[in-house]
Short mmCIF file of C-alpha atoms in Angstrom, two decimals:
data_model
loop_
_atom_site.label_atom_id
_atom_site.label_comp_id
_atom_site.label_asym_id
_atom_site.label_seq_id
_atom_site.Cartn_x
_atom_site.Cartn_y
_atom_site.Cartn_z
CA MET A 1 0.02 0.02 0.05
CA PRO A 2 1.52 3.25 -1.03
CA PRO A 3 2.15 5.84 1.47
CA THR A 4 -0.47 8.30 -0.23
CA THR A 5 -3.25 5.60 0.36
CA VAL A 6 -2.68 5.80 4.23
CA ALA A 7 -2.47 9.66 4.42
CA ALA A 8 -5.94 9.80 2.63
CA THR A 9 -7.46 7.67 5.21
CA SER A 10 -8.88 9.17 8.59
CA ILE A 11 -7.15 6.68 11.06
CA LEU A 12 -3.75 5.00 10.42
CA GLY A 13 -4.41 1.17 11.04
CA LEU A 14 -1.91 -1.05 12.55
CA ASN A 15 -2.17 -3.38 9.55
CA ASP A 16 -1.57 -0.35 7.38
CA ALA A 17 1.71 0.61 9.03
CA LEU A 18 2.85 -3.02 8.92
CA GLN A 19 2.24 -3.07 5.00
CA LEU A 20 4.35 0.24 4.44
CA ALA A 21 7.03 -1.16 6.93
CA LEU A 22 7.49 -4.48 4.92
CA LYS A 23 7.57 -2.59 1.86
CA LEU A 24 9.70 0.79 2.90
CA ASN A 25 11.52 -0.21 6.03
CA PRO A 26 15.41 -0.11 5.18
CA ALA A 27 16.26 -2.98 8.02
CA LEU A 28 14.34 -5.27 5.90
CA ARG A 29 15.79 -4.28 2.88
CA VAL A 30 19.48 -4.84 4.32
CA ALA A 31 18.12 -8.70 5.53
CA ARG A 32 16.64 -8.97 2.12
CA ASP A 33 20.06 -8.13 0.23
CA GLN A 34 21.93 -10.30 2.83
CA VAL A 35 20.07 -13.59 1.68
CA ARG A 36 21.13 -12.27 -1.99
CA LEU A 37 24.65 -11.58 -0.93
CA GLU A 38 24.73 -15.30 0.61
CA HIS A 39 23.18 -16.93 -2.49
CA GLY A 40 25.94 -15.13 -4.36
CA SER A 41 28.53 -16.61 -2.26
CA LEU A 42 26.84 -19.97 -2.63
CA SER A 43 26.96 -19.86 -6.35
CA LEU A 44 30.86 -18.95 -6.34
CA ALA A 45 31.60 -21.92 -4.15
CA ARG A 46 29.36 -24.10 -6.69
CA ALA A 47 31.32 -22.71 -9.59
CA ALA A 48 34.06 -25.44 -8.51
CA PHE A 49 32.04 -28.11 -9.58
CA ASP A 50 30.81 -26.52 -12.93
CA ALA A 51 31.80 -28.38 -16.14
CA THR A 52 34.18 -26.17 -18.01
CA LEU A 53 34.54 -26.52 -21.99
CA GLN A 54 38.00 -26.02 -23.11
CA THR A 55 38.70 -25.63 -26.84
CA SER A 56 41.79 -24.46 -28.55
CA LEU A 57 42.81 -24.46 -32.30
CA VAL A 58 46.20 -23.89 -33.27
CA GLY A 59 47.76 -23.44 -36.85
CA GLY A 60 51.31 -22.75 -38.08
CA ARG A 61 53.64 -22.60 -40.88
CA TYR A 62 57.44 -23.96 -39.80
CA ARG A 63 60.82 -24.17 -41.27
CA ASP A 64 62.87 -27.03 -40.46
CA LEU A 65 66.73 -26.47 -40.71
CA SER A 66 69.25 -29.14 -41.01
CA LEU A 67 72.91 -29.48 -41.21
CA GLY A 68 74.83 -31.27 -44.13
CA ALA A 69 78.69 -32.32 -44.51
CA GLY A 70 80.63 -29.17 -44.72
CA THR A 71 82.86 -28.23 -47.91
CA ALA A 72 86.34 -28.77 -48.04
CA SER A 73 87.15 -24.94 -48.66
CA SER A 74 85.08 -23.39 -46.26
CA GLY A 75 84.50 -25.95 -43.70
CA ILE A 76 80.89 -24.61 -43.33
CA ALA A 77 78.20 -27.36 -43.04
CA ASN A 78 75.78 -27.28 -45.89
CA ILE A 79 72.08 -26.09 -44.16
CA ALA A 80 69.19 -28.09 -45.46
CA THR A 81 65.68 -26.68 -45.05
CA SER A 82 62.10 -28.09 -45.41
CA ARG A 83 58.67 -26.74 -44.66
CA ARG A 84 55.74 -28.30 -42.97
CA GLU A 85 52.26 -26.98 -42.10
CA THR A 86 50.29 -27.93 -39.05
CA VAL A 87 46.64 -27.62 -37.87
CA ASP A 88 45.86 -28.55 -34.25
CA TYR A 89 42.22 -28.75 -32.79
CA ARG A 90 41.40 -29.98 -29.46
CA VAL A 91 38.13 -30.21 -27.41
CA GLY A 92 37.79 -31.29 -23.84
CA VAL A 93 35.51 -31.00 -20.69
CA GLN A 94 36.67 -30.84 -17.27
CA LYS A 95 34.28 -31.93 -14.29
CA GLN A 96 34.99 -31.77 -10.79
CA PHE A 97 32.74 -34.11 -8.70
CA SER A 98 31.99 -33.43 -4.83
CA ASN A 99 34.11 -36.44 -3.96
CA GLY A 100 36.94 -34.35 -5.21
CA VAL A 101 37.68 -36.68 -8.42
CA ILE A 102 38.35 -34.58 -11.64
CA LEU A 103 37.61 -36.16 -15.05
CA VAL A 104 38.67 -34.65 -18.17
CA PRO A 105 37.61 -36.32 -21.49
CA SER A 106 39.21 -34.92 -24.61
CA VAL A 107 39.51 -35.33 -28.28
CA THR A 108 42.45 -33.78 -30.31
CA VAL A 109 42.77 -33.81 -34.10
CA SER A 110 46.08 -32.77 -35.77
CA GLN A 111 47.11 -32.46 -39.48
CA LEU A 112 50.72 -32.31 -40.76
CA ALA A 113 51.51 -31.42 -44.35
CA GLN A 114 54.85 -31.12 -46.13
CA PRO A 115 54.24 -29.55 -49.65
CA VAL A 116 58.11 -30.06 -50.29
CA ALA A 117 57.87 -33.67 -49.89
CA GLY A 118 54.62 -33.94 -52.03
CA GLY A 119 51.83 -36.24 -51.08
CA LEU A 120 48.79 -35.92 -49.07
CA PRO A 121 48.66 -34.60 -45.40
CA VAL A 122 48.97 -36.79 -42.60
CA ASN A 123 46.02 -36.63 -40.24
CA ARG A 124 46.13 -38.06 -36.44
CA SER A 125 43.75 -37.95 -33.91
CA GLU A 126 43.51 -38.87 -30.18
CA ALA A 127 40.38 -39.47 -27.84
CA GLY A 128 40.89 -39.95 -24.08
CA VAL A 129 39.91 -39.31 -20.47
CA THR A 130 42.14 -38.39 -17.34
CA ALA A 131 40.94 -38.93 -14.04
CA ILE A 132 42.65 -36.92 -10.83
CA VAL A 133 42.01 -38.41 -7.83
CA PRO A 134 43.31 -36.42 -4.45
CA LEU A 135 45.03 -38.33 -1.85
CA ALA A 136 45.71 -35.98 0.79
CA ARG A 137 44.26 -32.26 0.23
CA ASN A 138 40.85 -32.33 -0.85
CA ARG A 139 40.31 -36.25 -0.64
CA GLY A 140 36.70 -37.17 -0.57
CA GLY A 141 35.82 -33.27 -1.37
CA SER A 142 36.81 -32.30 2.19
CA VAL A 143 37.91 -28.71 0.81
CA ASP A 144 35.47 -27.94 -1.99
CA ALA A 145 32.66 -30.01 -1.20
CA VAL A 146 32.27 -29.00 2.45
CA GLN A 147 32.90 -25.37 1.65
CA GLN A 148 29.77 -25.48 -0.59
CA GLN A 149 28.02 -27.14 2.30
CA SER A 150 28.92 -24.32 4.56
CA TYR A 151 27.82 -21.80 2.11
CA GLU A 152 24.45 -23.44 2.00
CA ARG A 153 24.25 -23.28 5.73
CA ALA A 154 25.07 -19.88 5.51
CA LEU A 155 22.23 -18.90 2.90
CA ASP A 156 19.91 -20.66 5.42
CA ALA A 157 21.11 -18.70 8.26
CA ALA A 158 20.63 -15.38 6.21
CA GLU A 159 16.98 -16.53 5.44
CA TYR A 160 16.35 -17.23 9.11
CA GLU A 161 17.83 -13.82 9.89
CA ARG A 162 15.49 -12.27 7.04
CA ARG A 163 12.43 -13.76 8.94
CA GLN A 164 13.75 -12.72 12.41
CA ALA A 165 14.12 -9.05 11.00
CA VAL A 166 10.43 -9.18 9.82
CA ALA A 167 9.61 -10.05 13.24
CA ARG A 168 11.81 -7.42 14.89
CA VAL A 169 10.75 -4.67 12.52
CA SER A 170 6.87 -5.72 13.13
CA LEU A 171 7.52 -5.38 17.10
CA ASP A 172 9.21 -1.67 16.34
CA VAL A 173 6.14 -0.84 14.25
CA GLY A 174 4.06 -1.91 16.78
CA LEU A 175 5.95 0.04 19.56
CA ALA A 176 6.14 3.06 17.60
CA TYR A 177 2.34 2.58 16.46
CA TRP A 178 1.26 2.38 20.23
CA ASP A 179 3.31 5.56 21.29
CA TYR A 180 1.58 7.30 18.25
CA ALA A 181 -1.58 6.42 19.21
CA ALA A 182 -1.09 6.88 22.91
CA ALA A 183 0.43 10.61 22.13
CA GLY A 184 -2.67 11.28 20.16
CA GLU A 185 -4.69 10.39 23.12
CA ARG A 186 -2.85 12.55 25.65
CA LEU A 187 -2.96 15.48 23.51
CA ALA A 188 -6.93 14.84 23.46
CA VAL A 189 -6.99 14.80 27.30
CA GLN A 190 -4.82 17.88 27.44
CA ARG A 191 -7.18 19.44 25.31
CA TYR A 192 -9.99 18.39 27.25
CA SER A 193 -8.30 19.52 30.60
CA GLU A 194 -7.93 23.02 28.73
CA SER A 195 -11.62 23.22 27.91
CA ARG A 196 -12.46 22.28 31.52
CA ALA A 197 -10.03 24.94 32.71
CA GLN A 198 -11.95 27.51 30.44
CA THR A 199 -15.06 26.35 31.87
CA LEU A 200 -13.88 26.83 35.51
CA VAL A 201 -13.22 30.20 34.51
CA ASP A 202 -16.50 30.72 32.50
CA GLU A 203 -18.29 29.62 35.49
CA THR A 204 -16.52 31.49 38.28
CA GLU A 205 -17.14 34.80 36.26
CA GLU A 206 -20.70 34.16 36.48
CA LEU A 207 -20.62 33.33 40.08
CA VAL A 208 -18.41 36.75 40.64
CA ARG A 209 -20.98 38.70 38.51
CA GLY A 210 -23.80 37.37 40.58
CA GLY A 211 -21.99 38.04 43.97
CA ALA A 212 -21.74 34.39 45.12
CA ARG A 213 -17.74 34.47 44.71
CA PRO A 214 -15.27 37.29 45.40
CA ALA A 215 -13.29 38.23 42.13
CA ALA A 216 -10.08 37.23 43.68
CA ASP A 217 -11.04 33.53 42.84
CA LEU A 218 -10.53 34.03 39.03
CA ILE A 219 -6.73 34.81 39.57
CA GLN A 220 -6.09 31.14 40.26
CA PHE A 221 -8.55 29.85 37.95
CA ARG A 222 -6.90 31.93 34.77
CA GLY A 223 -3.46 31.04 35.92
CA ASN A 224 -4.71 27.31 35.82
CA LEU A 225 -5.96 27.92 32.47
CA ALA A 226 -2.49 29.40 31.15
CA THR A 227 -0.81 26.32 32.84
CA LYS A 228 -3.38 23.89 30.61
CA ARG A 229 -2.40 25.70 27.47
CA THR A 230 1.06 25.02 27.89
CA GLN A 231 0.56 21.52 28.51
CA ARG A 232 -1.46 21.33 25.46
CA VAL A 233 1.23 22.89 23.44
CA SER A 234 3.90 20.37 24.97
CA ALA A 235 1.41 17.46 23.97
CA GLU A 236 1.29 18.88 20.61
CA GLN A 237 5.01 18.72 20.28
CA ALA A 238 4.95 15.14 21.69
CA VAL A 239 2.78 14.23 18.76
CA ALA A 240 4.92 15.37 16.34
CA ARG A 241 8.04 13.66 17.83
CA SER A 242 5.84 10.27 17.80
CA ARG A 243 4.76 10.80 14.16
CA GLN A 244 8.35 11.24 13.26
CA HIS A 245 9.41 8.09 15.14
CA VAL A 246 6.79 5.88 13.50
CA GLY A 247 7.68 7.62 10.18
CA ASN A 248 11.16 6.52 10.25
CA THR A 249 10.36 3.26 11.57
CA LEU A 250 8.07 2.80 8.48
CA GLY A 251 10.62 4.16 5.87
CA LEU A 252 8.82 7.48 5.32
CA SER A 253 10.00 10.56 4.00
CA PRO A 254 9.60 13.85 5.75
CA ALA A 255 6.55 14.99 3.52
CA GLU A 256 4.93 11.44 4.20
CA MET A 257 5.44 11.67 7.67
CA LEU A 258 3.87 14.93 8.12
CA ALA A 259 0.86 13.51 6.13
CA LEU A 260 0.51 10.44 8.52
CA PRO A 261 -3.35 10.30 9.77
CA PRO A 262 -3.84 9.88 13.65
CA ALA A 263 -3.65 6.22 15.03
CA ARG A 264 -6.19 4.41 17.41
CA LEU A 265 -4.83 2.91 20.67
CA ASP A 266 -7.03 -0.53 20.28
CA VAL A 267 -6.13 -3.09 22.56
CA ALA A 268 -8.17 -6.01 23.10
CA GLY A 269 -9.57 -6.10 26.45
CA THR A 270 -9.23 -2.16 27.25
CA ALA A 271 -11.05 0.84 26.33
CA ALA A 272 -10.37 4.52 26.32
CA PRO A 273 -12.17 6.34 29.25
CA TYR A 274 -12.14 9.83 27.66
CA ASP A 275 -14.26 10.10 24.35
CA PRO A 276 -13.15 13.17 22.82
CA SER A 277 -15.93 13.22 20.02
CA THR A 278 -18.12 13.74 23.19
CA GLY A 279 -15.72 15.25 25.45
CA THR A 280 -16.82 13.11 28.37
CA VAL A 281 -14.97 10.77 30.77
CA ASN A 282 -16.66 7.23 30.93
CA ALA A 283 -15.54 4.48 33.51
CA PRO A 284 -12.91 2.45 31.73
CA THR A 285 -13.51 -1.36 31.30
CA VAL A 286 -10.79 -3.29 31.61
CA SER A 287 -10.70 -7.23 31.15
CA VAL A 288 -7.43 -8.47 32.06
CA ASP A 289 -6.27 -11.23 34.67
CA SER A 290 -4.79 -10.27 38.19
CA ALA A 291 -1.04 -10.83 38.03
CA PRO A 292 0.60 -13.21 40.47
CA THR A 293 2.25 -12.43 43.40
CA ASP A 294 5.82 -12.56 42.32
CA PRO A 295 5.68 -11.72 38.45
CA ASP A 296 9.47 -12.37 38.10
CA LYS A 297 9.46 -15.74 39.67
CA ALA A 298 6.43 -16.65 37.63
CA GLY A 299 8.24 -15.52 34.57
CA VAL A 300 11.26 -17.68 35.17
CA THR A 301 9.00 -20.77 35.79
CA TRP A 302 7.17 -20.03 32.57
CA ALA A 303 10.24 -19.28 30.38
CA ARG A 304 12.17 -22.54 31.91
CA ARG A 305 9.13 -24.66 30.80
CA MET A 306 8.55 -22.88 27.20
CA ALA A 307 12.39 -22.53 26.50
CA SER A 308 13.07 -25.62 24.49
CA ASP A 309 9.76 -24.85 22.21
CA VAL A 310 10.72 -21.07 21.86
CA LEU A 311 14.15 -22.23 20.84
CA ALA A 312 13.25 -24.50 18.29
CA ARG A 313 10.97 -21.77 16.54
CA ARG A 314 12.84 -18.52 16.87
CA PRO A 315 14.34 -18.04 13.40
CA ASP A 316 17.58 -16.10 14.99
CA VAL A 317 18.31 -19.07 17.23
CA ARG A 318 18.23 -21.28 14.09
CA ALA A 319 20.41 -18.78 12.15
CA VAL A 320 23.12 -18.69 14.91
CA ARG A 321 23.09 -22.85 14.51
CA GLU A 322 23.43 -22.70 11.21
CA ARG A 323 26.44 -20.14 11.12
CA ALA A 324 28.07 -22.27 13.72
CA GLN A 325 27.55 -25.42 11.66
CA ALA A 326 28.82 -23.28 8.93
CA ALA A 327 31.66 -22.16 10.61
CA LEU A 328 32.90 -25.79 11.71
CA GLN A 329 32.64 -26.92 8.34
CA LEU A 330 34.78 -24.38 7.17
CA GLN A 331 37.20 -24.98 9.76
CA LEU A 332 37.46 -28.97 8.65
CA ALA A 333 37.83 -27.80 5.27
CA ALA A 334 40.76 -25.24 6.09
CA GLN A 335 42.32 -28.42 8.27
CA SER A 336 42.28 -30.36 4.91
CA ALA A 337 43.82 -27.94 3.16
CA MET A 338 46.87 -28.09 5.10
CA ARG A 339 47.60 -31.57 4.08
CA PRO A 340 50.11 -31.84 1.28
CA GLN A 341 49.01 -32.12 -2.38
CA MET A 342 49.11 -35.55 -3.71
CA ASP A 343 47.12 -36.63 -6.79
CA LEU A 344 46.81 -39.75 -8.76
CA GLN A 345 46.41 -39.05 -12.35
CA VAL A 346 45.20 -41.97 -14.45
CA SER A 347 44.90 -41.34 -18.25
CA PHE A 348 43.48 -43.72 -20.93
CA ALA A 349 43.55 -42.77 -24.87
CA TYR A 350 43.45 -44.24 -28.14
CA ALA A 351 44.71 -42.64 -31.51
CA GLY A 352 44.42 -43.25 -35.24
CA LEU A 353 46.09 -41.96 -38.37
CA ASP A 354 45.10 -41.53 -41.95
CA ARG A 355 46.04 -39.32 -45.03
CA GLY A 356 43.84 -37.04 -46.97
CA LEU A 357 42.30 -33.63 -47.47
CA GLY A 358 39.32 -32.01 -46.24
CA VAL A 359 37.11 -32.11 -43.11
CA ASN A 360 35.99 -35.87 -43.45
CA GLU A 361 39.69 -36.85 -43.78
CA PHE A 362 40.81 -34.61 -40.96
CA VAL A 363 38.55 -36.07 -38.58
CA ALA A 364 38.44 -39.66 -39.96
CA PRO A 365 41.19 -41.29 -37.74
CA LEU A 366 38.65 -40.79 -35.02
CA TRP A 367 36.95 -44.06 -35.77
CA ARG A 368 39.48 -45.27 -38.82
CA ASN A 369 42.85 -46.87 -38.68
CA THR A 370 42.75 -47.06 -34.88
CA ARG A 371 45.66 -48.91 -33.06
CA GLY A 372 45.23 -49.68 -29.43
CA ALA A 373 45.05 -47.88 -26.26
CA THR A 374 47.36 -45.82 -24.38
CA THR A 375 47.25 -45.69 -20.46
CA THR A 376 49.09 -43.51 -18.15
CA ILE A 377 49.55 -43.54 -14.27
CA GLN A 378 51.13 -40.61 -12.67
CA LEU A 379 51.57 -39.61 -9.02
CA GLN A 380 52.40 -35.99 -8.45
CA TYR A 381 53.37 -34.54 -5.08
CA SER A 382 53.42 -31.26 -3.78
CA LEU A 383 54.08 -29.52 -0.14
CA PRO A 384 54.97 -25.88 0.46
CA ALA A 385 58.02 -25.42 2.70
CA LEU A 386 56.19 -23.67 5.65
CA ASN A 387 52.43 -23.93 4.44
CA LEU A 388 51.88 -20.62 6.08
CA ALA A 389 48.86 -20.01 3.91
CA ALA A 390 46.99 -23.12 4.67
CA ARG A 391 47.67 -22.62 8.47
CA GLY A 392 46.72 -18.90 8.57
CA ARG A 393 43.36 -20.07 6.84
CA ALA A 394 43.08 -22.95 9.49
CA GLU A 395 43.68 -20.54 12.63
CA THR A 396 41.06 -18.14 11.14
CA ALA A 397 38.54 -20.90 10.61
CA GLU A 398 39.17 -22.20 14.18
CA ALA A 399 38.67 -18.88 15.60
CA ILE A 400 35.48 -18.35 13.71
CA ALA A 401 33.88 -21.61 14.76
CA ALA A 402 34.70 -20.90 18.23
CA GLN A 403 33.14 -17.54 18.06
CA ALA A 404 30.09 -18.99 16.43
CA ALA A 405 29.72 -21.89 19.04
CA THR A 406 30.04 -19.32 21.86
CA THR A 407 27.49 -17.09 20.10
CA GLU A 408 25.00 -20.05 19.73
CA ARG A 409 25.30 -20.95 23.60
CA ASP A 410 25.10 -17.47 24.44
CA ARG A 411 21.82 -17.00 22.30
CA ALA A 412 19.89 -20.01 24.02
CA ARG A 413 20.64 -18.05 27.34
CA GLN A 414 19.59 -14.58 26.44
CA VAL A 415 16.54 -15.93 24.82
CA GLU A 416 15.27 -17.68 27.99
CA ALA A 417 16.31 -14.57 30.09
CA ALA A 418 14.50 -12.25 27.85
CA LEU A 419 11.41 -14.51 27.79
CA ALA A 420 11.28 -14.57 31.52
CA VAL A 421 11.38 -10.59 31.59
CA ALA A 422 8.58 -10.17 28.87
CA VAL A 423 6.34 -12.51 30.85
CA ALA A 424 6.85 -10.59 34.06
CA GLY A 425 6.32 -7.30 32.23
CA LEU A 426 3.03 -8.56 31.05
CA TYR A 427 1.93 -9.63 34.47
CA ARG A 428 2.80 -6.10 35.76
CA SER A 429 1.35 -4.25 32.82
CA ARG A 430 -1.75 -5.73 33.63
CA ALA A 431 -1.99 -5.30 37.29
CA ALA A 432 -0.99 -1.46 36.30
CA LEU A 433 -3.75 -1.16 33.78
CA VAL A 434 -6.44 -2.23 36.30
CA ASP A 435 -5.06 0.03 38.94
CA ALA A 436 -5.21 2.87 36.42
CA ALA A 437 -8.74 2.42 35.33
CA ALA A 438 -9.73 2.27 38.84
CA ALA A 439 -7.69 5.88 39.64
CA VAL A 440 -9.64 7.18 36.66
CA ARG A 441 -12.95 6.23 38.25
CA ILE A 442 -11.95 7.58 41.42
CA ALA A 443 -10.92 10.95 40.16
CA ARG A 444 -14.09 11.68 38.02
CA GLU A 445 -16.02 11.24 41.14
CA VAL A 446 -13.78 13.68 43.28
CA VAL A 447 -14.21 16.31 40.59
CA GLU A 448 -17.95 15.98 40.45
CA ASN A 449 -17.68 16.22 44.22
CA GLU A 450 -15.51 19.12 44.46
CA LYS A 451 -17.36 21.08 42.04
CA GLN A 452 -20.79 20.81 43.81
CA LYS A 453 -18.80 21.60 46.96
CA PHE A 454 -17.40 24.83 45.46
CA ARG A 455 -21.00 25.93 44.31
CA LEU A 456 -22.17 25.44 47.57
CA GLY A 457 -19.04 27.50 49.19
CA VAL A 458 -17.71 24.78 51.29
CA SER A 459 -14.67 24.43 48.77
CA THR A 460 -11.98 26.44 47.45
CA GLN A 461 -10.72 26.89 43.97
CA ILE A 462 -7.60 25.23 44.99
CA ASP A 463 -9.60 22.05 45.87
CA VAL A 464 -11.26 22.29 42.41
CA ILE A 465 -7.99 22.74 40.57
CA TYR A 466 -6.36 19.91 42.47
CA ALA A 467 -9.27 17.45 41.59
CA GLU A 468 -9.35 18.53 38.07
CA ASP A 469 -5.31 17.77 37.74
CA ALA A 470 -5.91 14.36 39.69
CA LEU A 471 -8.30 13.57 36.80
CA THR A 472 -5.93 14.85 34.16
CA ASN A 473 -3.17 13.02 35.65
CA ALA A 474 -5.24 9.60 35.95
CA LEU A 475 -6.36 9.83 32.57
CA LEU A 476 -2.52 10.30 31.17
CA ASN A 477 -1.49 7.34 33.60
CA GLU A 478 -4.37 5.18 31.92
CA ILE A 479 -3.01 5.98 28.29
CA SER A 480 0.27 5.09 29.28
CA ALA A 481 -0.78 1.84 31.00
CA ARG A 482 -2.75 0.73 27.93
CA ALA A 483 0.20 1.91 25.87
CA ALA A 484 2.36 -0.26 28.22
CA TYR A 485 0.27 -3.34 28.21
CA ALA A 486 0.21 -3.06 24.18
CA SER A 487 3.86 -3.00 24.20
CA SER A 488 4.16 -5.68 26.73
CA ILE A 489 1.91 -7.98 24.40
CA GLY A 490 4.28 -7.41 21.49
CA VAL A 491 7.49 -7.74 23.37
CA LEU A 492 6.22 -11.14 24.40
CA ARG A 493 5.37 -12.23 20.99
CA LEU A 494 8.56 -11.38 19.52
CA GLU A 495 10.65 -13.20 22.24
CA SER A 496 8.28 -16.33 22.03
CA GLY A 497 8.55 -16.49 18.20
CA ALA A 498 5.02 -15.64 17.56
CA LEU A 499 5.82 -13.04 15.37
CA ALA A 500 8.28 -15.13 13.31
CA THR A 501 5.92 -17.87 12.76
CA VAL A 502 3.17 -15.87 10.53
CA GLY A 503 5.92 -14.32 8.70
CA GLU A 504 4.92 -11.60 6.35
CA ASP A 505 1.18 -11.68 6.82
CA THR A 506 0.47 -8.17 8.06
CA LYS A 507 -3.21 -8.93 9.20
CA ALA A 508 -1.99 -11.99 11.41
CA LEU A 509 0.91 -9.91 12.74
CA SER A 510 -1.67 -6.79 13.49
CA ARG A 511 -3.75 -9.48 15.26
CA LEU A 512 -0.77 -10.73 17.37
CA LEU A 513 0.44 -7.25 18.30
CA SER A 514 -3.00 -6.20 19.56
CA THR A 515 -4.71 -9.24 21.22
CA ASP A 516 -3.79 -10.96 24.27
CA THR A 517 -6.46 -13.79 23.72
CA ASP A 518 -3.85 -17.00 24.12
CA LEU A 519 -1.90 -14.71 26.61
CA ARG A 520 -4.34 -14.55 29.26
CA ARG A 521 -4.30 -18.27 29.70
CA MET A 522 -0.65 -17.84 30.99
CA PRO A 523 -0.44 -19.35 34.59
#
């Protein structure tokens, strides 16, 4: 969905924000490019097993010199010359297999013509195959094949990391979205508080004109109104900052950020007590379970019980595991590369000979006048004096493998710890949300009581201002509690691996980030 579509709507939905982030977020672009990079590295590793076609065509004209007997007068030998012309064509294919064996089948045809001697050119052909079998370095494909397997694991790891990046960005979008929605609600509350302060000034002016209250009462009410205006301006700036934050998370330009519509703080089981459309404060409804006596202990218990399942589905954990295995394979390949180069080369070929001009006669010896076969066995051995390059690669690979193994063990520990903290956070945010809703109900009743007492002359304007401020603070605290509850749901969804399981399904992501249906069954 393009930004202009979202900007044209009256409310920015969480699903809309997720769709934009999946399309525009820079972190996801980097993760996708990393997958492409690893795929390119795998293609380079597979290049060692590509069949390579090798062909050559060589033609030449040569003059052969020979010495005859020298003359008696000069003692200089007679120099005899002869001319010959040759044409050689060779075609072959080299193919390396995953077990390290290299096969090189080839066909060579050549023609020798000696015009001075007369007669038809001599055509010779040879067809054969050579097998190179590594006996030490790369034996059984321990270098090239293992490197390819390592890059395959690295590609799998990059894909897992991309999936985790989607989950991470989805949470970031959710957190920024809830913050933006909460900032909008706080601004509405500050405007509501300013309007109530203006109402107090207007009502007091009526009482002063009627002689029911002294004119001095207006001073504090007008000062309170000025304070509320200042707070409203600060809330407007907070909305601007939150809009910038969510825009940066989505990957929008400054102009597109400015055009973002407001968001709504809709979290399952909660409802905003203040309705800006009617300007009334209702008794908030909260349907969440109570928190355990010790949230930290309960979180650790739950995390320990669920750790194995969470670790099995967390893509970042699987990515670390794949990279650890890839590093171990590279270490094995580097250790094999330290061995000396010792190859057994076996060649088998047969040749033919014929005379004649033309293309048919040129290639005819491939099947005409063939005489037996030739077999060659060769053992090649090579060992660098110090082999520093191989030793350096082996040491580097060993260090990388050790780092990867440490990271894998540490990631499992971090996941379990983060899961415990996320569960405890959900428990605490539930309790805070219940208390915040109760505070709003009480503050609303106190305001009505103080205003009635002020009209009857048994309360002061200070009492009314304090009651109004208490209601405003209760409303702001309730908004913060709902935003914190939404954030705690999102954090637990990420740490438990739930966000990663749905991939890039934005509707499923938005449901997970805004509902606590299954989380309420937590012990």
